[in-house]
Coordinates of N, CA, C and O in Angstrom, one line a residue:
M1 N 134.2 40.0 136.3 CA 133.2 39.3 137.1 C 131.8 39.6 136.5 O 131.0 38.7 136.3
D2 N 131.6 40.9 136.1 CA 130.3 41.2 135.5 C 130.1 40.5 134.2 O 129.0 40.1 133.9
E3 N 131.2 40.5 133.4 CA 131.0 39.8 132.1 C 130.7 38.3 132.3 O 129.9 37.7 131.5
A4 N 131.4 37.7 133.3 CA 131.1 36.3 133.6 C 129.7 36.1 134.0 O 129.0 35.1 133.6
R5 N 129.2 37.0 134.8 CA 127.8 36.9 135.3 C 126.8 37.0 134.1 O 125.9 36.3 134.0
E6 N 127.1 38.0 133.3 CA 126.3 38.2 132.1 C 126.2 37.0 131.2 O 125.2 36.6 130.7
A7 N 127.4 36.3 131.0 CA 127.5 35.1 130.2 C 126.7 34.0 130.9 O 125.9 33.2 130.2
Y8 N 126.8 33.9 132.2 CA 126.0 32.9 133.0 C 124.5 33.1 132.8 O 123.7 32.2 132.6
L9 N 124.1 34.4 132.9 CA 122.6 34.7 132.7 C 122.2 34.3 131.3 O 121.1 33.8 131.2
L10 N 123.0 34.6 130.3 CA 122.6 34.3 128.9 C 122.5 32.8 128.8 O 121.6 32.3 128.1
E11 N 123.4 32.1 129.4 CA 123.3 30.6 129.2 C 122.1 30.0 129.9 O 121.6 29.0 129.5
H12 N 121.8 30.5 131.0 CA 120.8 29.9 131.9 C 119.4 30.5 131.8 O 118.5 30.1 132.5
T13 N 119.1 31.5 130.9 CA 117.8 32.0 130.7 C 117.3 31.6 129.3 O 117.8 32.1 128.3
P14 N 116.3 30.7 129.3 CA 115.8 30.3 128.0 C 115.2 31.5 127.2 O 114.5 32.3 127.7
G15 N 115.7 31.6 126.0 CA 115.1 32.7 125.1 C 115.8 34.0 125.2 O 115.5 34.9 124.4
L16 N 116.8 34.2 126.1 CA 117.4 35.5 126.3 C 118.3 35.9 125.2 O 118.3 37.0 124.7
K17 N 119.1 34.9 124.6 CA 119.9 35.2 123.5 C 119.1 35.7 122.3 O 119.4 36.7 121.6
E18 N 118.0 35.0 122.0 CA 117.1 35.3 120.9 C 116.5 36.7 121.1 O 116.4 37.5 120.2
H19 N 116.1 36.9 122.4 CA 115.4 38.2 122.7 C 116.5 39.3 122.5 O 116.1 40.4 121.9
D20 N 117.7 39.2 123.0 CA 118.7 40.2 122.8 C 119.0 40.5 121.3 O 119.2 41.6 120.9
A21 N 119.1 39.4 120.6 CA 119.4 39.5 119.1 C 118.3 40.3 118.4 O 118.5 41.2 117.6
A22 N 117.0 39.9 118.7 CA 115.9 40.5 118.1 C 115.8 42.0 118.5 O 115.5 42.9 117.7
Q23 N 116.1 42.3 119.8 CA 116.1 43.6 120.3 C 117.2 44.5 119.6 O 116.9 45.6 119.1
H24 N 118.4 43.9 119.4 CA 119.4 44.6 118.8 C 119.1 45.0 117.3 O 119.2 46.1 116.9
S25 N 118.5 44.0 116.6 CA 118.2 44.3 115.2 C 117.0 45.3 115.1 O 117.0 46.2 114.2
A26 N 116.1 45.2 116.0 CA 114.9 46.1 116.0 C 115.4 47.5 116.3 O 114.9 48.5 115.7
F27 N 116.3 47.6 117.3 CA 116.8 49.0 117.7 C 117.6 49.6 116.6 O 117.5 50.8 116.3
L28 N 118.4 48.8 115.8 CA 119.1 49.3 114.7 C 118.1 49.8 113.6 O 118.4 50.9 113.0
Q29 N 117.1 49.1 113.4 CA 116.1 49.5 112.4 C 115.4 50.8 112.8 O 115.1 51.7 112.0
I30 N 115.1 50.9 114.1 CA 114.4 52.1 114.6 C 115.3 53.3 114.4 O 114.9 54.4 114.0
E31 N 116.6 53.1 114.7 CA 117.6 54.2 114.5 C 117.7 54.6 113.0 O 117.8 55.8 112.7
E32 N 117.7 53.6 112.1 CA 117.7 53.9 110.7 C 116.4 54.7 110.3 O 116.5 55.6 109.5
D33 N 115.3 54.2 110.8 CA 114.0 54.9 110.5 C 114.0 56.4 111.0 O 113.5 57.3 110.3
A34 N 114.6 56.6 112.2 CA 114.7 57.9 112.7 C 115.5 58.8 111.9 O 115.2 60.0 111.6
L35 N 116.6 58.3 111.4 CA 117.5 59.1 110.5 C 116.8 59.4 109.2 O 116.9 60.5 108.7
A36 N 116.1 58.5 108.7 CA 115.4 58.7 107.4 C 114.2 59.7 107.6 O 114.0 60.6 106.8
R37 N 113.6 59.6 108.8 CA 112.4 60.5 109.0 C 112.9 61.9 109.4 O 112.2 62.9 109.1
H38 N 114.0 62.0 110.2 CA 114.5 63.3 110.6 C 115.9 63.5 110.3 O 116.8 63.4 111.1
P39 N 116.2 63.7 109.0 CA 117.6 63.8 108.5 C 118.2 65.1 109.0 O 117.5 66.1 109.3
D40 N 119.6 65.2 109.0 CA 120.2 66.5 109.3 C 119.9 67.4 108.1 O 119.9 67.0 107.0
P41 N 119.7 68.7 108.5 CA 119.3 69.6 107.4 C 120.6 69.9 106.5 O 121.7 70.0 107.0
T42 N 120.3 70.1 105.2 CA 121.4 70.4 104.3 C 121.6 71.9 104.3 O 120.7 72.6 104.8
P43 N 122.7 72.4 103.8 CA 122.9 73.8 103.7 C 121.7 74.5 102.9 O 121.3 75.6 103.3
D44 N 121.2 73.8 101.9 CA 120.1 74.4 101.2 C 118.8 74.5 102.1 O 118.1 75.4 102.0
D45 N 118.6 73.5 102.9 CA 117.5 73.5 103.8 C 117.6 74.7 104.8 O 116.6 75.4 105.1
I46 N 118.8 74.9 105.3 CA 119.0 76.0 106.2 C 118.8 77.4 105.5 O 118.2 78.3 106.0
A47 N 119.4 77.5 104.3 CA 119.2 78.7 103.5 C 117.7 79.0 103.2 O 117.3 80.1 103.3
A48 N 117.0 77.9 102.9 CA 115.5 78.1 102.6 C 114.8 78.6 103.9 O 113.9 79.4 103.9
A49 N 115.2 78.0 105.0 CA 114.5 78.4 106.3 C 114.9 79.8 106.7 O 114.0 80.6 107.2
E50 N 116.1 80.2 106.4 CA 116.5 81.6 106.7 C 115.8 82.5 105.8 O 115.3 83.6 106.3
A51 N 115.6 82.2 104.5 CA 114.9 83.1 103.6 C 113.4 83.2 104.0 O 112.9 84.3 104.0
A52 N 112.8 82.0 104.4 CA 111.4 82.1 104.8 C 111.3 82.9 106.1 O 110.3 83.7 106.2
E53 N 112.2 82.8 107.0 CA 112.2 83.6 108.2 C 112.3 85.1 107.9 O 111.6 85.9 108.5
A54 N 113.3 85.4 107.0 CA 113.5 86.8 106.6 C 112.3 87.4 106.0 O 112.1 88.6 106.1
A55 N 111.5 86.6 105.3 CA 110.3 87.1 104.6 C 109.1 87.4 105.6 O 108.2 88.1 105.2
L56 N 109.2 87.0 106.8 CA 108.1 87.2 107.8 C 108.1 88.6 108.2 O 109.1 89.3 108.2
P57 N 106.9 89.1 108.7 CA 106.9 90.4 109.3 C 107.8 90.5 110.5 O 108.0 89.4 111.2
S58 N 108.4 91.6 110.8 CA 109.4 91.7 111.9 C 108.9 91.2 113.2 O 109.6 90.5 114.0
R59 N 107.6 91.5 113.6 CA 107.1 91.0 114.9 C 107.1 89.5 115.0 O 107.5 88.9 115.9
R60 N 106.6 88.9 113.9 CA 106.5 87.4 113.8 C 107.9 86.8 113.8 O 108.2 85.8 114.5
R61 N 108.8 87.4 113.1 CA 110.2 86.9 113.0 C 110.9 87.0 114.4 O 111.5 86.0 114.9
T62 N 110.6 88.1 115.2 CA 111.2 88.2 116.5 C 110.6 87.2 117.4 O 111.3 86.6 118.3
E63 N 109.3 86.9 117.3 CA 108.7 85.8 118.1 C 109.3 84.5 117.9 O 109.6 83.8 118.9
I64 N 109.6 84.2 116.7 CA 110.2 82.9 116.3 C 111.6 82.8 116.8 O 112.1 81.8 117.4
Q65 N 112.3 83.9 116.7 CA 113.7 83.9 117.1 C 113.8 83.9 118.7 O 114.7 83.2 119.2
L66 N 112.8 84.5 119.3 CA 112.8 84.4 120.8 C 112.5 83.0 121.2 O 113.1 82.5 122.2
R67 N 111.6 82.3 120.5 CA 111.3 80.9 120.9 C 112.5 80.0 120.9 O 112.6 79.1 121.6
R68 N 113.5 80.3 120.0 CA 114.7 79.5 119.9 C 115.9 80.2 120.6 O 117.0 79.9 120.3
S69 N 115.6 81.2 121.4 CA 116.6 82.0 122.2 C 117.6 82.7 121.3 O 118.8 82.7 121.6
F70 N 117.2 83.2 120.1 CA 118.0 83.9 119.2 C 119.2 83.1 118.7 O 120.2 83.6 118.2
E71 N 119.0 81.8 118.7 CA 120.1 80.9 118.2 C 120.0 80.9 116.7 O 118.8 80.9 116.1
P72 N 121.1 81.0 115.9 CA 121.0 81.0 114.5 C 120.4 79.7 113.9 O 120.6 78.7 114.5
L73 N 119.7 79.8 112.8 CA 119.1 78.6 112.3 C 120.1 77.6 111.9 O 119.8 76.4 112.0
A74 N 121.3 78.0 111.5 CA 122.3 77.0 111.2 C 122.7 76.1 112.4 O 123.2 75.0 112.3
V75 N 122.5 76.6 113.6 CA 122.7 75.9 114.8 C 121.4 75.2 115.3 O 121.4 74.0 115.7
H76 N 120.3 75.9 115.2 CA 119.1 75.4 115.7 C 118.5 74.2 114.9 O 118.1 73.2 115.6
L77 N 118.5 74.3 113.6 CA 117.9 73.2 112.8 C 118.6 71.8 113.0 O 117.9 70.8 113.2
P78 N 120.0 71.7 113.0 CA 120.6 70.4 113.3 C 120.2 69.9 114.7 O 120.0 68.7 114.9
K79 N 120.2 70.8 115.7 CA 119.9 70.4 117.1 C 118.4 69.9 117.1 O 118.1 68.9 117.8
D80 N 117.5 70.6 116.4 CA 116.1 70.2 116.4 C 116.0 68.8 115.7 O 115.2 68.0 116.2
A81 N 116.7 68.6 114.7 CA 116.7 67.2 114.0 C 117.2 66.1 114.9 O 116.6 65.1 115.0
R82 N 118.3 66.4 115.6 CA 118.8 65.4 116.6 C 117.8 65.1 117.7 O 117.6 64.0 118.1
R83 N 117.2 66.2 118.2 CA 116.2 66.0 119.3 C 115.0 65.2 118.8 O 114.5 64.3 119.5
K84 N 114.5 65.5 117.6 CA 113.4 64.7 117.1 C 113.8 63.3 116.8 O 113.0 62.3 117.1
R85 N 115.0 63.0 116.3 CA 115.5 61.7 116.1 C 115.6 60.9 117.4 O 115.1 59.8 117.5
K86 N 116.1 61.6 118.5 CA 116.3 60.9 119.8 C 114.9 60.5 120.3 O 114.7 59.4 120.8
S87 N 114.0 61.5 120.2 CA 112.6 61.2 120.7 C 112.0 60.0 120.0 O 111.3 59.2 120.6
F88 N 112.1 60.0 118.6 CA 111.6 59.0 117.8 C 112.2 57.6 118.2 O 111.5 56.6 118.4
V89 N 113.5 57.6 118.4 CA 114.2 56.3 118.8 C 113.7 55.9 120.2 O 113.4 54.7 120.4
Q90 N 113.6 56.8 121.1 CA 113.2 56.4 122.5 C 111.8 55.9 122.5 O 111.5 54.9 123.1
R91 N 110.9 56.5 121.7 CA 109.5 56.0 121.7 C 109.4 54.6 121.0 O 108.7 53.7 121.5
G92 N 110.2 54.4 119.9 CA 110.2 53.2 119.3 C 110.8 52.1 120.2 O 110.3 50.9 120.2
Q93 N 111.9 52.4 120.9 CA 112.5 51.4 121.7 C 111.5 51.0 122.9 O 111.4 49.8 123.2
R94 N 110.9 52.0 123.5 CA 110.0 51.7 124.6 C 108.8 50.9 124.1 O 108.4 49.9 124.7
A95 N 108.3 51.2 122.9 CA 107.2 50.4 122.3 C 107.6 49.0 122.1 O 106.9 48.0 122.4
W96 N 108.8 48.8 121.5 CA 109.3 47.4 121.3 C 109.5 46.7 122.6 O 109.1 45.5 122.7
N97 N 110.1 47.3 123.6 CA 110.3 46.6 124.9 C 108.9 46.3 125.5 O 108.8 45.2 126.1
R98 N 107.9 47.1 125.4 CA 106.6 46.8 125.9 C 106.0 45.6 125.2 O 105.4 44.7 125.8
A99 N 106.2 45.5 123.9 CA 105.6 44.4 123.1 C 106.4 43.1 123.2 O 105.8 42.1 122.9
N100 N 107.6 43.2 123.6 CA 108.5 42.1 123.7 C 109.2 42.0 125.1 O 110.4 42.3 125.1
P101 N 108.5 41.6 126.1 CA 109.2 41.6 127.4 C 110.3 40.6 127.5 O 110.3 39.6 126.8
T102 N 111.3 41.0 128.3 CA 112.5 40.1 128.4 C 112.2 38.9 129.2 O 111.4 38.9 130.1
P103 N 112.8 37.8 128.7 CA 112.5 36.5 129.5 C 113.3 36.5 130.9 O 113.0 35.7 131.7
L104 N 114.2 37.5 131.0 CA 114.9 37.6 132.3 C 114.2 38.5 133.2 O 114.4 39.7 133.2
T105 N 113.4 37.9 134.1 CA 112.7 38.7 135.1 C 113.6 39.1 136.2 O 114.7 38.5 136.4
W106 N 113.2 40.0 137.0 CA 114.0 40.5 138.2 C 114.2 39.3 139.1 O 115.4 39.1 139.6
E107 N 113.2 38.5 139.4 CA 113.3 37.4 140.3 C 114.3 36.3 139.7 O 115.1 35.8 140.5
L108 N 114.2 36.0 138.4 CA 115.0 35.0 137.8 C 116.5 35.5 137.8 O 117.4 34.8 138.1
E109 N 116.7 36.8 137.6 CA 118.0 37.4 137.6 C 118.6 37.2 139.0 O 119.8 36.9 139.1
R110 N 117.9 37.5 140.0 CA 118.3 37.4 141.4 C 118.7 36.0 141.7 O 119.8 35.7 142.3
T111 N 117.8 35.0 141.3 CA 118.1 33.6 141.6 C 119.3 33.2 140.9 O 120.2 32.5 141.5
L112 N 119.5 33.5 139.6 CA 120.6 33.1 138.8 C 121.9 33.7 139.3 O 123.0 33.1 139.3
T113 N 121.8 35.0 139.8 CA 123.0 35.6 140.3 C 123.5 34.9 141.6 O 124.7 34.8 141.8
T114 N 122.5 34.6 142.4 CA 122.9 33.8 143.6 C 123.5 32.5 143.3 O 124.6 32.2 143.9
E115 N 123.0 31.8 142.3 CA 123.6 30.5 141.9 C 125.0 30.7 141.3 O 125.9 30.0 141.6
F116 N 125.1 31.8 140.6 CA 126.4 32.1 140.0 C 127.4 32.4 141.0 O 128.6 31.9 141.0
M117 N 127.0 33.2 142.1 CA 128.0 33.6 143.1 C 128.4 32.3 143.9 O 129.6 32.2 144.3
K118 N 127.5 31.4 144.1 CA 127.8 30.1 144.8 C 128.8 29.3 144.0 O 129.8 28.8 144.5
A119 N 128.6 29.2 142.7 CA 129.5 28.5 141.8 C 130.8 29.2 141.6 O 131.8 28.5 141.5
W120 N 130.8 30.5 141.6 CA 132.0 31.2 141.4 C 133.0 31.2 142.5 O 134.2 31.2 142.4
H121 N 132.4 31.1 143.8 CA 133.3 31.2 144.9 C 133.4 29.9 145.6 O 132.9 28.9 145.6

């Protein structure tokens, strides 16, 4: 029933198919950009970060380790990259949605759903 209603909304909302297609391709591009900007760290990246941390004075090293709850860098760095990617994607998606409002307003969706329910039953 939900799939049929979605199809009905797509058919009866001018510009919705185009908006959805544009949104899909924009969101894919945002995700690709996020991966390029915040890639997963390589073993060499992790080793370099560990060496840089080991070279710090012990008080500074302890402060940094405390900040990440003494999680090893091999665990922390990939998590950090995923968090940054997710944040980048969410910001990009929100910006795209603000710049490209959907043609399916709440009122139009309610009206079309009512029409669909009358036609369906």
